[in-house]
Every structure is written in C-alpha cells, then in structure tokens.
Amino acid sequence: MKILVTGGAGFIGSAVVRLAIARGHQVVNLDALTYAACLDNVASVADSPSYAFEHADIRDASALGAIFDRHQPDAVMHLAAESHVDRSIDGPGAFIDTNVTGTYTLLEATRSFWEAQGKPAQFRFHHISTDEVYGTLKDEGQFTEDTPYAPNSPYAASKASSDHLVRAWGETYQLPFVITNCSNNYGPFHFPEKLIPVVILNALAGKDIPVYGKGLNVRDWLYVEDHADALLTVLEQSENGRTYNIGGENEARNIDLVESICAILDRLRPSDRPYSSLISYVQDRPGHDYRYAIDPTRLREELGWRPSVTLQQGLEKTVQWYLANPDWWQALQARDGVGTRLGTSKGT
Ligand SMILES: NC(=O)c1ccc[n+]([C@@H]2O[C@H](COP(=O)([O-])OP(=O)(O)OC[C@H]3O[C@@H](n4cnc5c(N)ncnc54)[C@H](O)[C@@H]3O)[C@@H](O)[C@H]2O)c1
C-alpha cells in the first residue's frame, strides 16, 4: 500500500513511518518540520526506495493537491498536529489552526483526490487521535468508543473537533475513514518536553524532576512501537467508518511512573544518591485531567491486537534508548520552550 503519513517527522509519526516501511508499504512522509519535528527520527529509512519526504503544511491546500497528484496514495494516516497540552494552554490559537483548520484542509484535499480517482472503496483516511477527547475519569471505569466527548484542554478540544470533521466527511461525502483514539505514548524519539523524557533527562543532569500537583494523576501508558503496530493493523484490516480505542493496559499514577524511572536509572546509571531524591512537586496544570484509562476490547476482539510490552519493559527499553542516544536529545533541548515550565497561564 502507498501511505501518505502526515507528521511523520514527529514522535509517533516517525514510528509509523519506520514500521510501515519494514512491513513492505511505500510511505510519503508529509511534515511541516515544526519545533517538534526531527528528521533524524526517520534517518534509518530515509534512503529506502519505499520512502519519500514532502516538506509541506497541512494548511496549504495547493501544496496538498500537488502532493496527492504526484504520489497517488492508497491511504492517508493523519498524525500531523500540535500535540503538547501545556503549549495549548499558553497559545491555543496554533492548535485551532493546525488541528482543526489543518485537518479540514487535508480532508478537502483528500476528498478531491479520492473523487477524481473514482471514489475507490478501499481508500482510507485514518485519523489518529487521543483519549483526551473523552475528558477525565474518576477512580473507576474506562473509556470505550461510545464514551461521550468532553474535552477539557484546548489541545483535547482541537483534537475532538478534528475527529468530528473526519466523521462528518465520511457521512456527508462517503470519504472512507477510520478513527483511532489512543492513550499516552512513550518510547524512543519522544520529544524532550514530554513527561517521561523530562524525568530521564533531568535526572541525568542532576536537576529537579518536576511532578505536577501531588503526582496522583493516572495515565494509561502505551509504548510507541506498539501504537504504530496497532495503527497499521487498523489501517490494513478495519472496516470503513470504524473507531477504535488503543491502550497499553498499563495504568500508572504519575508519581509511581516517575519513581519507576528513577529506579531503572539507579540500576543502569548509578549516582551518589537515589534519583528519586530529585523529585520536586510543582504547581499543577490548569484543568489537569485526573485519570485516563482505555478499554481496548473492540480492537482486541475485532482485529486481535494486544500490546507487546508491559510498562516496566517499555520503560526499561526507553531509558536504555535515551542513555544510548545523547546526541539526539541534546540537539533538541536547545529548541524554543524546551526545559522551561509551560502551561501555567490560563488562556493568555
Ligand atoms: N503523544 C501522545 O501520547 C499521543 C497520544 C494520543 C494521540 N496522539 C496524536 O498522535 C499524533 C502524533 O503525536 P506526536 O506525539 O507524534 O506529535 P509530535 O508533536 O511529536 O509530532 C507532530 C508532527 O506534526 C508535524 N506538524 C505539526 N504541524 C504541522 C502542519 N501544520 N503541517 C504538517 N505537519 C505538521 C510536526 O512537524 C511534527 O513532526 C497527534 O495527532 C496527536 O494528537 C499523541
């Protein structure tokens, strides 16, 4: 299959690009190369005859039209987005522009191409979204595909909006689509402003490890390479119009997650005192959702997909990867906003 992947120079998109090529697909990676992108993430496949890169913005309709004409994809996997909740609190406009207007522009370019091709039924627009569209849970229960949307952050609201656009394009124009909503990802090539890399890199630098609030928020962690595998499974097998929740079945409180990472580092890179002594509780994020948990039953029963690693195994692989790849993360730490506390201002 020839797949147009948007956001393929980002964290999850690059895992999708690498795995899709390993599975024998052809990939066109379309990315605007924002602050969150890194082409080194796809260096291992950049010379493959199955790989092409297009430097373009999903809000640029004419660039999109030319890319569709040039590459004639069989499917779109749409991952390009502004993705950091804290940045969405400080500057929501960019999230509306890219995640809502950008998705609309991409949908229209896709529809135009698909209609010109004679509306092939096997075509897919695969929209990659988040469990944050469902809002927050208390101590019990899990999100299913039927949970009503109740997004709480500007990021989550922009992703919810984009999910609705994709569904509407499917209903109104019959554009074949599938939507997946997944839990928090972690793993190699995770941009150094997100929680798990921050913990690893601050610990290695001997800096305070910031934990929001009391560290009691719960997330359901998914190893990024498992997510990429789930996404390709859905793309290859799903019926038109289906939605799937993707989760790692790995719930953890933030403080327990941070303690686990510190314990792995104590073993792999011993210091003169336990890394957990660096933990520092900081002001909570405004509107911080308490708990996310995914019920992945539909994906398991319909497509037979399960995560391959536990959280402990995935964290071990992740810490080893960061220890082995300082050149990758040191270059990104110099980028705008990385290493500073973001997302404390309410809507400024
Ligand atoms: N990271 C997670 O835990 C998580 C969980 C669930 C869903 N998601 C979703 O998965 C997708 C990928 O997330 P990620 O963590 O890899 O994000 P990321 O921030 O690491 O990567 C986003 C990529 O999109 C590109 N991009 C941004 N704006 C663009 C534009 N206007 N045109 C073209 N390219 C643009 C960036 O350059 C970057 O390469 C997002 O849609 C996100 O909402 C992420």
PDB file of N, CA, C and O and ligand atoms in Angstrom, residues 6-14 29-38 41 54-60 64 78-84 94 97-99 102 127-132 155 159 162 180-186 189-191 193-194 221-222 224 227 231, ligand 1:
ATOM      1  N   THR A   6       1.023  12.026   7.476  1.00  0.00           N
ATOM      2  CA  THR A   6       1.295  13.413   7.882  1.00  0.00           C
ATOM      3  C   THR A   6       1.909  13.402   9.283  1.00  0.00           C
ATOM      4  O   THR A   6       1.551  12.571  10.123  1.00  0.00           O
ATOM      5  N   GLY A   7       2.869  14.302   9.520  1.00  0.00           N
ATOM      6  CA  GLY A   7       3.524  14.355  10.829  1.00  0.00           C
ATOM      7  C   GLY A   7       4.521  13.230  11.034  1.00  0.00           C
ATOM      8  O   GLY A   7       4.818  12.854  12.172  1.00  0.00           O
ATOM      9  N   GLY A   8       5.075  12.744   9.944  1.00  0.00           N
ATOM     10  CA  GLY A   8       5.984  11.583  10.023  1.00  0.00           C
ATOM     11  C   GLY A   8       7.372  11.906  10.547  1.00  0.00           C
ATOM     12  O   GLY A   8       8.187  10.990  10.702  1.00  0.00           O
ATOM     13  N   ALA A   9       7.651  13.195  10.818  1.00  0.00           N
ATOM     14  CA  ALA A   9       8.933  13.530  11.452  1.00  0.00           C
ATOM     15  C   ALA A   9       8.758  13.753  12.949  1.00  0.00           C
ATOM     16  O   ALA A   9       9.693  14.144  13.640  1.00  0.00           O
ATOM     17  N   GLY A  10       7.557  13.507  13.451  1.00  0.00           N
ATOM     18  CA  GLY A  10       7.308  13.630  14.888  1.00  0.00           C
ATOM     19  C   GLY A  10       7.533  12.309  15.602  1.00  0.00           C
ATOM     20  O   GLY A  10       8.063  11.346  15.030  1.00  0.00           O
ATOM     21  N   PHE A  11       7.090  12.267  16.832  1.00  0.00           N
ATOM     22  CA  PHE A  11       7.356  11.113  17.697  1.00  0.00           C
ATOM     23  C   PHE A  11       6.625   9.854  17.199  1.00  0.00           C
ATOM     24  O   PHE A  11       7.251   8.850  16.827  1.00  0.00           O
ATOM     25  N   ILE A  12       5.293   9.903  17.165  1.00  0.00           N
ATOM     26  CA  ILE A  12       4.535   8.707  16.777  1.00  0.00           C
ATOM     27  C   ILE A  12       4.596   8.509  15.262  1.00  0.00           C
ATOM     28  O   ILE A  12       4.758   7.378  14.780  1.00  0.00           O
ATOM     29  N   GLY A  13       4.482   9.619  14.510  1.00  0.00           N
ATOM     30  CA  GLY A  13       4.511   9.502  13.051  1.00  0.00           C
ATOM     31  C   GLY A  13       5.771   8.817  12.557  1.00  0.00           C
ATOM     32  O   GLY A  13       5.741   7.992  11.634  1.00  0.00           O
ATOM     33  N   SER A  14       6.900   9.133  13.178  1.00  0.00           N
ATOM     34  CA  SER A  14       8.157   8.510  12.712  1.00  0.00           C
ATOM     35  C   SER A  14       8.176   7.017  13.031  1.00  0.00           C
ATOM     36  O   SER A  14       8.727   6.222  12.252  1.00  0.00           O
ATOM     37  N   ASN A  29       6.140  10.803   3.534  1.00  0.00           N
ATOM     38  CA  ASN A  29       6.120  11.499   4.817  1.00  0.00           C
ATOM     39  C   ASN A  29       5.934  12.992   4.557  1.00  0.00           C
ATOM     40  O   ASN A  29       6.818  13.646   4.018  1.00  0.00           O
ATOM     41  N   LEU A  30       4.772  13.521   4.942  1.00  0.00           N
ATOM     42  CA  LEU A  30       4.468  14.953   4.739  1.00  0.00           C
ATOM     43  C   LEU A  30       4.565  15.635   6.094  1.00  0.00           C
ATOM     44  O   LEU A  30       3.819  15.303   7.012  1.00  0.00           O
ATOM     45  N   ASP A  31       5.475  16.598   6.214  1.00  0.00           N
ATOM     46  CA  ASP A  31       5.666  17.240   7.518  1.00  0.00           C
ATOM     47  C   ASP A  31       6.118  18.685   7.308  1.00  0.00           C
ATOM     48  O   ASP A  31       6.938  18.974   6.434  1.00  0.00           O
ATOM     49  N   ALA A  32       5.597  19.587   8.138  1.00  0.00           N
ATOM     50  CA  ALA A  32       5.969  21.000   8.061  1.00  0.00           C
ATOM     51  C   ALA A  32       7.259  21.290   8.820  1.00  0.00           C
ATOM     52  O   ALA A  32       7.755  22.408   8.791  1.00  0.00           O
ATOM     53  N   LEU A  33       7.775  20.301   9.549  1.00  0.00           N
ATOM     54  CA  LEU A  33       9.010  20.445  10.343  1.00  0.00           C
ATOM     55  C   LEU A  33       8.882  21.603  11.334  1.00  0.00           C
ATOM     56  O   LEU A  33       9.654  22.561  11.301  1.00  0.00           O
ATOM     57  N   THR A  34       7.919  21.500  12.229  1.00  0.00           N
ATOM     58  CA  THR A  34       7.784  22.472  13.315  1.00  0.00           C
ATOM     59  C   THR A  34       8.843  22.182  14.383  1.00  0.00           C
ATOM     60  O   THR A  34       9.659  21.265  14.235  1.00  0.00           O
ATOM     61  N   TYR A  35       8.760  22.921  15.484  1.00  0.00           N
ATOM     62  CA  TYR A  35       9.723  22.737  16.587  1.00  0.00           C
ATOM     63  C   TYR A  35       9.756  21.284  17.073  1.00  0.00           C
ATOM     64  O   TYR A  35      10.755  20.833  17.624  1.00  0.00           O
ATOM     65  N   ALA A  36       8.630  20.547  16.878  1.00  0.00           N
ATOM     66  CA  ALA A  36       8.523  19.183  17.435  1.00  0.00           C
ATOM     67  C   ALA A  36       9.078  18.117  16.502  1.00  0.00           C
ATOM     68  O   ALA A  36       9.119  16.939  16.873  1.00  0.00           O
ATOM     69  N   ALA A  37       9.502  18.512  15.294  1.00  0.00           N
ATOM     70  CA  ALA A  37       9.923  17.526  14.292  1.00  0.00           C
ATOM     71  C   ALA A  37      11.418  17.275  14.349  1.00  0.00           C
ATOM     72  O   ALA A  37      12.190  18.136  14.775  1.00  0.00           O
ATOM     73  N   CYS A  38      11.796  16.116  13.901  1.00  0.00           N
ATOM     74  CA  CYS A  38      13.220  15.801  13.804  1.00  0.00           C
ATOM     75  C   CYS A  38      13.394  14.741  12.724  1.00  0.00           C
ATOM     76  O   CYS A  38      12.946  13.595  12.888  1.00  0.00           O
ATOM     77  N   ASN A  41      14.644  11.165  13.229  1.00  0.00           N
ATOM     78  CA  ASN A  41      13.736  10.084  13.650  1.00  0.00           C
ATOM     79  C   ASN A  41      13.494   9.075  12.533  1.00  0.00           C
ATOM     80  O   ASN A  41      13.129   7.925  12.802  1.00  0.00           O
ATOM     81  N   GLU A  54       8.033  14.963   1.868  1.00  0.00           N
ATOM     82  CA  GLU A  54       7.463  16.203   1.339  1.00  0.00           C
ATOM     83  C   GLU A  54       7.399  17.226   2.467  1.00  0.00           C
ATOM     84  O   GLU A  54       6.680  17.021   3.444  1.00  0.00           O
ATOM     85  N   HIS A  55       8.150  18.304   2.314  1.00  0.00           N
ATOM     86  CA  HIS A  55       8.128  19.383   3.311  1.00  0.00           C
ATOM     87  C   HIS A  55       6.934  20.280   2.995  1.00  0.00           C
ATOM     88  O   HIS A  55       6.991  21.088   2.059  1.00  0.00           O
ATOM     89  N   ALA A  56       5.858  20.097   3.737  1.00  0.00           N
ATOM     90  CA  ALA A  56       4.634  20.852   3.425  1.00  0.00           C
ATOM     91  C   ALA A  56       3.791  20.985   4.678  1.00  0.00           C
ATOM     92  O   ALA A  56       3.942  20.239   5.639  1.00  0.00           O
ATOM     93  N   ASP A  57       2.863  21.948   4.607  1.00  0.00           N
ATOM     94  CA  ASP A  57       1.983  22.255   5.732  1.00  0.00           C
ATOM     95  C   ASP A  57       0.582  21.770   5.381  1.00  0.00           C
ATOM     96  O   ASP A  57       0.095  22.033   4.282  1.00  0.00           O
ATOM     97  N   ILE A  58      -0.066  21.111   6.334  1.00  0.00           N
ATOM     98  CA  ILE A  58      -1.417  20.595   6.045  1.00  0.00           C
ATOM     99  C   ILE A  58      -2.442  21.714   5.873  1.00  0.00           C
ATOM    100  O   ILE A  58      -3.564  21.452   5.454  1.00  0.00           O
ATOM    101  N   ARG A  59      -2.074  22.948   6.170  1.00  0.00           N
ATOM    102  CA  ARG A  59      -2.999  24.066   5.944  1.00  0.00           C
ATOM    103  C   ARG A  59      -2.846  24.651   4.541  1.00  0.00           C
ATOM    104  O   ARG A  59      -3.566  25.589   4.190  1.00  0.00           O
ATOM    105  N   ASP A  60      -1.915  24.110   3.755  1.00  0.00           N
ATOM    106  CA  ASP A  60      -1.608  24.656   2.429  1.00  0.00           C
ATOM    107  C   ASP A  60      -2.291  23.788   1.366  1.00  0.00           C
ATOM    108  O   ASP A  60      -1.755  22.771   0.917  1.00  0.00           O
ATOM    109  N   LEU A  64      -0.914  20.537  -0.883  1.00  0.00           N
ATOM    110  CA  LEU A  64      -1.503  19.204  -0.684  1.00  0.00           C
ATOM    111  C   LEU A  64      -1.978  18.612  -2.008  1.00  0.00           C
ATOM    112  O   LEU A  64      -1.761  17.435  -2.304  1.00  0.00           O
ATOM    113  N   HIS A  78      -3.192  10.343   9.262  1.00  0.00           N
ATOM    114  CA  HIS A  78      -3.065  11.763   9.630  1.00  0.00           C
ATOM    115  C   HIS A  78      -2.636  11.894  11.087  1.00  0.00           C
ATOM    116  O   HIS A  78      -3.454  11.727  12.001  1.00  0.00           O
ATOM    117  N   LEU A  79      -1.341  12.210  11.272  1.00  0.00           N
ATOM    118  CA  LEU A  79      -0.802  12.408  12.625  1.00  0.00           C
ATOM    119  C   LEU A  79      -0.338  13.828  12.868  1.00  0.00           C
ATOM    120  O   LEU A  79      -0.070  14.189  14.023  1.00  0.00           O
ATOM    121  N   ALA A  80      -0.180  14.633  11.805  1.00  0.00           N
ATOM    122  CA  ALA A  80       0.347  15.990  11.998  1.00  0.00           C
ATOM    123  C   ALA A  80      -0.562  16.761  12.932  1.00  0.00           C
ATOM    124  O   ALA A  80      -1.779  16.804  12.739  1.00  0.00           O
ATOM    125  N   ALA A  81       0.024  17.356  13.958  1.00  0.00           N
ATOM    126  CA  ALA A  81      -0.769  18.106  14.929  1.00  0.00           C
ATOM    127  C   ALA A  81       0.166  18.892  15.826  1.00  0.00           C
ATOM    128  O   ALA A  81       1.348  18.573  15.946  1.00  0.00           O
ATOM    129  N   GLU A  82      -0.396  19.907  16.456  1.00  0.00           N
ATOM    130  CA  GLU A  82       0.219  20.459  17.660  1.00  0.00           C
ATOM    131  C   GLU A  82      -0.207  19.522  18.780  1.00  0.00           C
ATOM    132  O   GLU A  82      -1.402  19.242  18.934  1.00  0.00           O
ATOM    133  N   SER A  83       0.756  19.038  19.584  1.00  0.00           N
ATOM    134  CA  SER A  83       0.440  17.899  20.448  1.00  0.00           C
ATOM    135  C   SER A  83       0.701  18.114  21.939  1.00  0.00           C
ATOM    136  O   SER A  83       0.412  17.219  22.721  1.00  0.00           O
ATOM    137  N   HIS A  84       1.242  19.275  22.336  1.00  0.00           N
ATOM    138  CA  HIS A  84       1.640  19.398  23.742  1.00  0.00           C
ATOM    139  C   HIS A  84       0.596  20.202  24.529  1.00  0.00           C
ATOM    140  O   HIS A  84       0.405  21.404  24.276  1.00  0.00           O
ATOM    141  N   ALA A  94      -2.605  28.232  17.837  1.00  0.00           N
ATOM    142  CA  ALA A  94      -1.876  27.336  16.939  1.00  0.00           C
ATOM    143  C   ALA A  94      -2.545  25.961  16.877  1.00  0.00           C
ATOM    144  O   ALA A  94      -2.478  25.263  15.851  1.00  0.00           O
ATOM    145  N   ASP A  97      -5.515  26.314  14.549  1.00  0.00           N
ATOM    146  CA  ASP A  97      -5.038  26.436  13.159  1.00  0.00           C
ATOM    147  C   ASP A  97      -4.635  25.078  12.596  1.00  0.00           C
ATOM    148  O   ASP A  97      -5.063  24.686  11.515  1.00  0.00           O
ATOM    149  N   THR A  98      -3.772  24.380  13.322  1.00  0.00           N
ATOM    150  CA  THR A  98      -3.247  23.141  12.751  1.00  0.00           C
ATOM    151  C   THR A  98      -4.228  21.979  12.905  1.00  0.00           C
ATOM    152  O   THR A  98      -4.516  21.262  11.960  1.00  0.00           O
ATOM    153  N   ASN A  99      -4.743  21.808  14.124  1.00  0.00           N
ATOM    154  CA  ASN A  99      -5.513  20.588  14.380  1.00  0.00           C
ATOM    155  C   ASN A  99      -6.926  20.655  13.794  1.00  0.00           C
ATOM    156  O   ASN A  99      -7.462  19.613  13.395  1.00  0.00           O
ATOM    157  N   GLY A 102      -6.216  22.751   9.793  1.00  0.00           N
ATOM    158  CA  GLY A 102      -5.324  21.869   9.034  1.00  0.00           C
ATOM    159  C   GLY A 102      -6.007  20.557   8.675  1.00  0.00           C
ATOM    160  O   GLY A 102      -5.881  20.068   7.535  1.00  0.00           O
ATOM    161  N   HIS A 127      -7.528   8.748  10.770  1.00  0.00           N
ATOM    162  CA  HIS A 127      -7.289   9.900  11.646  1.00  0.00           C
ATOM    163  C   HIS A 127      -6.801   9.394  13.000  1.00  0.00           C
ATOM    164  O   HIS A 127      -7.484   8.600  13.657  1.00  0.00           O
ATOM    165  N   ILE A 128      -5.630   9.895  13.399  1.00  0.00           N
ATOM    166  CA  ILE A 128      -5.021   9.430  14.662  1.00  0.00           C
ATOM    167  C   ILE A 128      -5.329  10.461  15.746  1.00  0.00           C
ATOM    168  O   ILE A 128      -4.906  11.621  15.662  1.00  0.00           O
ATOM    169  N   SER A 129      -6.081  10.027  16.753  1.00  0.00           N
ATOM    170  CA  SER A 129      -6.493  10.961  17.796  1.00  0.00           C
ATOM    171  C   SER A 129      -6.159  10.406  19.177  1.00  0.00           C
ATOM    172  O   SER A 129      -5.431   9.427  19.311  1.00  0.00           O
ATOM    173  N   THR A 130      -6.717  11.063  20.170  1.00  0.00           N
ATOM    174  CA  THR A 130      -6.289  10.841  21.547  1.00  0.00           C
ATOM    175  C   THR A 130      -7.474  10.485  22.439  1.00  0.00           C
ATOM    176  O   THR A 130      -8.612  10.873  22.150  1.00  0.00           O
ATOM    177  N   ASP A 131      -7.193   9.813  23.550  1.00  0.00           N
ATOM    178  CA  ASP A 131      -8.258   9.539  24.527  1.00  0.00           C
ATOM    179  C   ASP A 131      -8.637  10.804  25.297  1.00  0.00           C
ATOM    180  O   ASP A 131      -9.646  10.815  26.004  1.00  0.00           O
ATOM    181  N   GLU A 132      -7.838  11.877  25.136  1.00  0.00           N
ATOM    182  CA  GLU A 132      -8.143  13.118  25.875  1.00  0.00           C
ATOM    183  C   GLU A 132      -9.454  13.744  25.409  1.00  0.00           C
ATOM    184  O   GLU A 132     -10.022  14.586  26.112  1.00  0.00           O
ATOM    185  N   TYR A 155      -5.955  21.656  23.678  1.00  0.00           N
ATOM    186  CA  TYR A 155      -5.457  20.561  22.823  1.00  0.00           C
ATOM    187  C   TYR A 155      -6.548  19.521  22.599  1.00  0.00           C
ATOM    188  O   TYR A 155      -6.854  19.142  21.459  1.00  0.00           O
ATOM    189  N   LYS A 159      -8.504  18.405  19.111  1.00  0.00           N
ATOM    190  CA  LYS A 159      -8.492  17.033  18.573  1.00  0.00           C
ATOM    191  C   LYS A 159      -9.930  16.516  18.452  1.00  0.00           C
ATOM    192  O   LYS A 159     -10.271  15.836  17.479  1.00  0.00           O
ATOM    193  N   SER A 162     -11.383  17.859  15.362  1.00  0.00           N
ATOM    194  CA  SER A 162     -10.886  17.198  14.147  1.00  0.00           C
ATOM    195  C   SER A 162     -11.523  15.819  13.978  1.00  0.00           C
ATOM    196  O   SER A 162     -11.831  15.410  12.858  1.00  0.00           O
ATOM    197  N   THR A 180      -8.812   6.408  15.280  1.00  0.00           N
ATOM    198  CA  THR A 180      -8.308   5.717  16.476  1.00  0.00           C
ATOM    199  C   THR A 180      -8.008   6.758  17.553  1.00  0.00           C
ATOM    200  O   THR A 180      -7.512   7.853  17.262  1.00  0.00           O
ATOM    201  N   ASN A 181      -8.338   6.406  18.789  1.00  0.00           N
ATOM    202  CA  ASN A 181      -8.082   7.279  19.948  1.00  0.00           C
ATOM    203  C   ASN A 181      -7.200   6.503  20.910  1.00  0.00           C
ATOM    204  O   ASN A 181      -7.605   5.454  21.404  1.00  0.00           O
ATOM    205  N   CYS A 182      -6.017   7.027  21.151  1.00  0.00           N
ATOM    206  CA  CYS A 182      -5.105   6.232  21.975  1.00  0.00           C
ATOM    207  C   CYS A 182      -4.660   6.990  23.211  1.00  0.00           C
ATOM    208  O   CYS A 182      -4.802   8.205  23.311  1.00  0.00           O
ATOM    209  N   SER A 183      -4.115   6.218  24.126  1.00  0.00           N
ATOM    210  CA  SER A 183      -3.652   6.747  25.402  1.00  0.00           C
ATOM    211  C   SER A 183      -2.240   7.313  25.260  1.00  0.00           C
ATOM    212  O   SER A 183      -1.670   7.316  24.168  1.00  0.00           O
ATOM    213  N   ASN A 184      -1.684   7.769  26.373  1.00  0.00           N
ATOM    214  CA  ASN A 184      -0.368   8.418  26.356  1.00  0.00           C
ATOM    215  C   ASN A 184       0.718   7.479  25.840  1.00  0.00           C
ATOM    216  O   ASN A 184       0.873   6.380  26.360  1.00  0.00           O
ATOM    217  N   ASN A 185       1.461   7.962  24.857  1.00  0.00           N
ATOM    218  CA  ASN A 185       2.576   7.175  24.301  1.00  0.00           C
ATOM    219  C   ASN A 185       3.883   7.534  24.988  1.00  0.00           C
ATOM    220  O   ASN A 185       4.044   8.644  25.505  1.00  0.00           O
ATOM    221  N   TYR A 186       4.828   6.603  24.924  1.00  0.00           N
ATOM    222  CA  TYR A 186       6.192   6.871  25.395  1.00  0.00           C
ATOM    223  C   TYR A 186       7.117   5.941  24.622  1.00  0.00           C
ATOM    224  O   TYR A 186       6.665   4.960  24.021  1.00  0.00           O
ATOM    225  N   PHE A 189      12.682   8.413  20.765  1.00  0.00           N
ATOM    226  CA  PHE A 189      12.409   9.606  19.956  1.00  0.00           C
ATOM    227  C   PHE A 189      11.282  10.467  20.533  1.00  0.00           C
ATOM    228  O   PHE A 189      10.678  11.256  19.821  1.00  0.00           O
ATOM    229  N   HIS A 190      10.981  10.313  21.831  1.00  0.00           N
ATOM    230  CA  HIS A 190       9.952  11.154  22.450  1.00  0.00           C
ATOM    231  C   HIS A 190      10.551  12.526  22.718  1.00  0.00           C
ATOM    232  O   HIS A 190      11.583  12.645  23.379  1.00  0.00           O
ATOM    233  N   PHE A 191       9.894  13.565  22.242  1.00  0.00           N
ATOM    234  CA  PHE A 191      10.444  14.927  22.299  1.00  0.00           C
ATOM    235  C   PHE A 191      10.706  15.339  23.748  1.00  0.00           C
ATOM    236  O   PHE A 191       9.863  15.100  24.623  1.00  0.00           O
ATOM    237  N   GLU A 193      10.267  17.561  25.794  1.00  0.00           N
ATOM    238  CA  GLU A 193       9.422  18.403  26.655  1.00  0.00           C
ATOM    239  C   GLU A 193       8.322  17.573  27.322  1.00  0.00           C
ATOM    240  O   GLU A 193       7.580  18.093  28.144  1.00  0.00           O
ATOM    241  N   LYS A 194       8.186  16.299  26.959  1.00  0.00           N
ATOM    242  CA  LYS A 194       7.103  15.466  27.493  1.00  0.00           C
ATOM    243  C   LYS A 194       7.571  14.761  28.764  1.00  0.00           C
ATOM    244  O   LYS A 194       8.780  14.590  28.997  1.00  0.00           O
ATOM    245  N   TRP A 221      -0.409   4.018  29.866  1.00  0.00           N
ATOM    246  CA  TRP A 221       0.757   4.234  29.011  1.00  0.00           C
ATOM    247  C   TRP A 221       0.875   3.192  27.914  1.00  0.00           C
ATOM    248  O   TRP A 221       0.720   1.987  28.147  1.00  0.00           O
ATOM    249  N   LEU A 222       1.216   3.670  26.705  1.00  0.00           N
ATOM    250  CA  LEU A 222       1.317   2.811  25.513  1.00  0.00           C
ATOM    251  C   LEU A 222       2.697   3.021  24.874  1.00  0.00           C
ATOM    252  O   LEU A 222       3.062   4.160  24.537  1.00  0.00           O
ATOM    253  N   VAL A 224       5.363   3.368  22.155  1.00  0.00           N
ATOM    254  CA  VAL A 224       5.088   3.971  20.841  1.00  0.00           C
ATOM    255  C   VAL A 224       5.163   2.939  19.707  1.00  0.00           C
ATOM    256  O   VAL A 224       4.390   3.017  18.739  1.00  0.00           O
ATOM    257  N   HIS A 227       2.000   1.211  19.578  1.00  0.00           N
ATOM    258  CA  HIS A 227       0.976   2.061  18.952  1.00  0.00           C
ATOM    259  C   HIS A 227       1.091   2.006  17.428  1.00  0.00           C
ATOM    260  O   HIS A 227       0.090   1.856  16.714  1.00  0.00           O
ATOM    261  N   LEU A 231      -1.777   0.878  14.833  1.00  0.00           N
ATOM    262  CA  LEU A 231      -2.286   1.759  13.769  1.00  0.00           C
ATOM    263  C   LEU A 231      -2.233   1.061  12.413  1.00  0.00           C
ATOM    264  O   LEU A 231      -3.185   1.132  11.625  1.00  0.00           O
TER     265      LEU A 231
HETATM  266  N1  LIG B   1       1.987  11.642  22.080  1.00  0.00           N
HETATM  267  C1  LIG B   1       0.920  11.022  22.572  1.00  0.00           C
HETATM  268  O1  LIG B   1       0.976  10.479  23.681  1.00  0.00           O
HETATM  269  C2  LIG B   1      -0.360  10.962  21.773  1.00  0.00           C
HETATM  270  C3  LIG B   1      -1.415  10.222  22.300  1.00  0.00           C
HETATM  271  C4  LIG B   1      -2.589  10.122  21.545  1.00  0.00           C
HETATM  272  C5  LIG B   1      -2.683  10.724  20.310  1.00  0.00           C
HETATM  273  N2  LIG B   1      -1.647  11.460  19.830  1.00  0.00           N
HETATM  274  C6  LIG B   1      -1.809  12.065  18.499  1.00  0.00           C
HETATM  275  O2  LIG B   1      -0.855  11.465  17.631  1.00  0.00           O
HETATM  276  C7  LIG B   1      -0.380  12.409  16.681  1.00  0.00           C
HETATM  277  C8  LIG B   1       1.130  12.482  16.731  1.00  0.00           C
HETATM  278  O3  LIG B   1       1.528  12.845  18.041  1.00  0.00           O
HETATM  279  P1  LIG B   1       3.074  13.032  18.401  1.00  0.00           P
HETATM  280  O4  LIG B   1       3.202  12.913  19.857  1.00  0.00           O
HETATM  281  O5  LIG B   1       3.890  12.189  17.494  1.00  0.00           O
HETATM  282  O6  LIG B   1       3.261  14.567  17.984  1.00  0.00           O
HETATM  283  P2  LIG B   1       4.608  15.381  17.705  1.00  0.00           P
HETATM  284  O7  LIG B   1       4.350  16.738  18.231  1.00  0.00           O
HETATM  285  O8  LIG B   1       5.793  14.614  18.164  1.00  0.00           O
HETATM  286  O9  LIG B   1       4.705  15.414  16.109  1.00  0.00           O
HETATM  287  C9  LIG B   1       3.817  16.181  15.334  1.00  0.00           C
HETATM  288  C10 LIG B   1       4.401  16.299  13.938  1.00  0.00           C
HETATM  289  O10 LIG B   1       3.449  17.017  13.128  1.00  0.00           O
HETATM  290  C11 LIG B   1       4.150  17.984  12.378  1.00  0.00           C
HETATM  291  N3  LIG B   1       3.247  19.106  12.125  1.00  0.00           N
HETATM  292  C12 LIG B   1       2.752  19.985  13.048  1.00  0.00           C
HETATM  293  N4  LIG B   1       2.004  20.911  12.438  1.00  0.00           N
HETATM  294  C13 LIG B   1       2.004  20.617  11.111  1.00  0.00           C
HETATM  295  C14 LIG B   1       1.395  21.197   9.981  1.00  0.00           C
HETATM  296  N5  LIG B   1       0.640  22.299  10.082  1.00  0.00           N
HETATM  297  N6  LIG B   1       1.582  20.613   8.769  1.00  0.00           N
HETATM  298  C15 LIG B   1       2.355  19.499   8.665  1.00  0.00           C
HETATM  299  N7  LIG B   1       2.983  18.928   9.696  1.00  0.00           N
HETATM  300  C16 LIG B   1       2.803  19.471  10.910  1.00  0.00           C
HETATM  301  C17 LIG B   1       5.326  18.399  13.251  1.00  0.00           C
HETATM  302  O11 LIG B   1       6.354  18.988  12.482  1.00  0.00           O
HETATM  303  C18 LIG B   1       5.714  17.069  13.890  1.00  0.00           C
HETATM  304  O12 LIG B   1       6.650  16.374  13.095  1.00  0.00           O
HETATM  305  C19 LIG B   1      -1.057  13.729  17.015  1.00  0.00           C
HETATM  306  O13 LIG B   1      -2.169  13.900  16.154  1.00  0.00           O
HETATM  307  C20 LIG B   1      -1.519  13.559  18.445  1.00  0.00           C
HETATM  308  O14 LIG B   1      -2.681  14.329  18.700  1.00  0.00           O
HETATM  309  C21 LIG B   1      -0.492  11.587  20.538  1.00  0.00           C
END
